[in-house]
Amino acid sequence: MLYNIARLFGACLLCAYTCANLRAQDCHLALRGHIIDADTKEPLAYASIIIKDARKGTTSDENGYFSIPNLCESTPYTVDLSHVECAHSTQIVKLTENQEVNFQLKHNAALHEVIVSEKAVALQSTQAENVVAHADLEASKGVNLGETLKKLPGVSILSTGATISKPVIQGLHSNRIAIINNGVALEGQQWGSEHAPEIDPFTADKISVVKGAAGVRYGVGAIGGAVVLEPAVLREKTGVGGWLALGGFSNGYGGVASGSVDWHLPGRSLTFRLQGTAKRSGNLKAPDYWLGNTGVSELNGSFRAGWKSAHWQHEIGVTAFDQKLGILRASHIGNLTDLLRAIDSPVPLNNPDSFSYKINRPFQSAQHFVLKYKAEFRISEKWKFSSQYSGQFNNRREYDVVRQSSSAAIENKPQLSFRLWTNTLDLALEHFPIHHWQGGVGVQAIQQYNLVGRGGLIPDYESYGGSVWAMERWRRYPLPLEFEAGVRYDYRQTHAVTSGTLHNIDTLVHYGNASGTLGAIYHISKNITASLNSGYAWRPPNINELFARGVHHGAGTYEEGNRNLRPEQAWNTNLNLQFEAPQWQNLSGQITVYRNYIRDFIYLDPQKTFVLTSRGAFPAYFYKQSNAVLKGLDGSFSLDLIDHLSFEGRISLLRAFRLADGDSTETSSQKAHDWLPLMPSDRYQYGLKWTFGGKNHDLKAAESGKENSFIRLSAGTTLRQTRIPADGLLKDAPSTYTTFSFDAGHTFMLHGKQLEVGLNIQNLTNVRYREYLNFFRYYTDEPGFSAAVRAKLIFG
């Protein structure tokens, strides 16, 4: 009895305490406010008001008024206020009753710089996206774009020897990946899969990879995704600043120097940037021998200027890229007997096994020039209009080995020559949030002219095209859901013409189709975000896929096109999960699963035959087409083991196979074994990272580049590719291999200037291995041990 009375008395006390606490903590108050310009006293429409403490927010109406309900009494709240034309402001408010507070924001036209001018279609991609960590970006500058990206999950590289590489995103590469540099799509990938992108990584302050069909945002060249390179914003304050970077590489005895100077004129909005890079290296070395004729010479430069007025913002830029790449001498063989011997040999034949800086035949010479002008006009607080013109010129020449009896005139001329002129005009009308919708519409016109001066691998052609697109994003803070939808229509017309002893071409081809995307982001909690994107994209067959016939010297292969190829049509769906769990040893990571069904997939099919030409014997590759499925999983995570020490891991799995004609299902067991050629093997990366000067950083912090000092020991395991076409290969796929790498970086102040130094070691144990996605794996091993040191001084 006494026990029951005690329980009843305790329940009454608990109820009384709860009721008293609820009365003391009244959370039914509302903050009402009015936002005006501090100078003109005019109301500010569509200003953003966020109370992070309460996870609430809203925007002001047309007259500058707003209301945020369900706030607690006597609780101090930090109110963040922002407006596109005003300085950011914070104010602490403590409510004792429903009340109205007047807020004043100071007008600041300089804040136009916060508008991300190069991403005019969407605020944030609903597709899976990875950003190259600051340390990895700095460590790989001076190498090439492919090496910069290959540490990301789902990204590998397709190589032609040790000097040419390009990114592969979830099994797709070349004309299926858009490379966007400073808002301009690179057009130098029109001649084949072995041409490296003409990119100087030193110009990029941020590199991100968008995975999956991105045709709405970037056009027909983005059926598999995009690589987006963004330069640092131009200097905003008066004065001079910049940086100087130096690097050295033990393998190839190479060096690189790059620098940038920014100058903002006093009393004016005009600001300049001048940047340049010079690079030189000699023959690279495999673990047991030198790789003859693998030197690189590079000289690049760029200029940017920007200025603005009350409603206008302008930017002009010029970029020049000049590169000379040596091609492994052992890959060019004079007859069929020697070719078979070279493939069977464990070491390269006809290989100058010595170091030299000299670049002899065979080699590639590439020049790339870009002119860009962009103007933005702010129509009102809710609307802006932008226009951009870009002109590109790509000049690529390929020099084959010539007979000793050839004349001096022949020795100085290339065997293949490509020149491509591209003019592009983009117009866009965009709006800022209107009833929780933000987006825009736009049009694009493109013209290309390609001239093949020598070689005749592909015909001359002239192409015209046009596009129209629309995309909208819905978001209503603090609701956890946001979604986007977009549609685009592209048309391309190409006239190809050539004549020769092998074939005559005078053909007009034209293609047109629509692309579409639907995506959503759901914030499950503060630390967990899920995104789902499904998109349809298409790609017309490229000129080399239609009409190529002959030896492609850079790849050391004989290629033959197919005039009956149809456009590719891809339906890509990816589900992405990002998470952080501070309570579980600061666990953070990202997992992406995807499925990409491509109707009429075009691929370069390796033949078990050789073609003997006047220039030698070469493996044969023919362009074919079939329905295909590419599906897989990408993942990355970081986990604290002890204070300052974390474990990092990444995984990339891909299954890519052909389907029977007219069938888009996977019910037949034999279809899963009809694998596509030249697809990445399963890959695992794992390692330990020790950070100094604070707590361990999660993946997002690492990507932001905020870590001061670190040491990282990593390993990468690539499994043997067993999923190969039923017809097999000229040589068995390489064995499983594991390589180790070491990275270290430190940032400190030197006489008031910031100095970043670093050490990067690749193939730490000097292991001997071959990569399945290297066209030259038939002849040689990959490069061995390489140590690189770097230093970057930031001033001003």
mmCIF file of C-alpha atoms in Angstrom, residues 106 177 254 380 422 485 530 586 661-662 694 725 758 785:
data_model
loop_
_atom_site.group_PDB
_atom_site.id
_atom_site.type_symbol
_atom_site.label_atom_id
_atom_site.label_comp_id
_atom_site.label_asym_id
_atom_site.label_seq_id
_atom_site.Cartn_x
_atom_site.Cartn_y
_atom_site.Cartn_z
ATOM 1 C CA LYS A 106 24.194 47.694 -45.431
ATOM 2 C CA ILE A 177 32.908 12.884 -70.236
ATOM 3 C CA GLY A 254 61.768 16.418 -63.992
ATOM 4 C CA SER A 380 16.517 42.967 -60.841
ATOM 5 C CA THR A 422 35.309 25.768 -82.254
ATOM 6 C CA ALA A 485 14.089 18.793 -62.847
ATOM 7 C CA ALA A 530 20.604 10.947 -49.373
ATOM 8 C CA ASN A 586 34.176 10.511 -36.146
ATOM 9 C CA ASP A 661 20.218 -7.156 -79.625
ATOM 10 C CA GLY A 662 16.915 -5.554 -78.733
ATOM 11 C CA GLY A 694 44.077 19.731 -34.106
ATOM 12 C CA PRO A 725 35.198 -10.341 -73.891
ATOM 13 C CA GLY A 758 55.059 18.624 -49.366
ATOM 14 C CA PHE A 785 59.506 4.449 -57.653
#
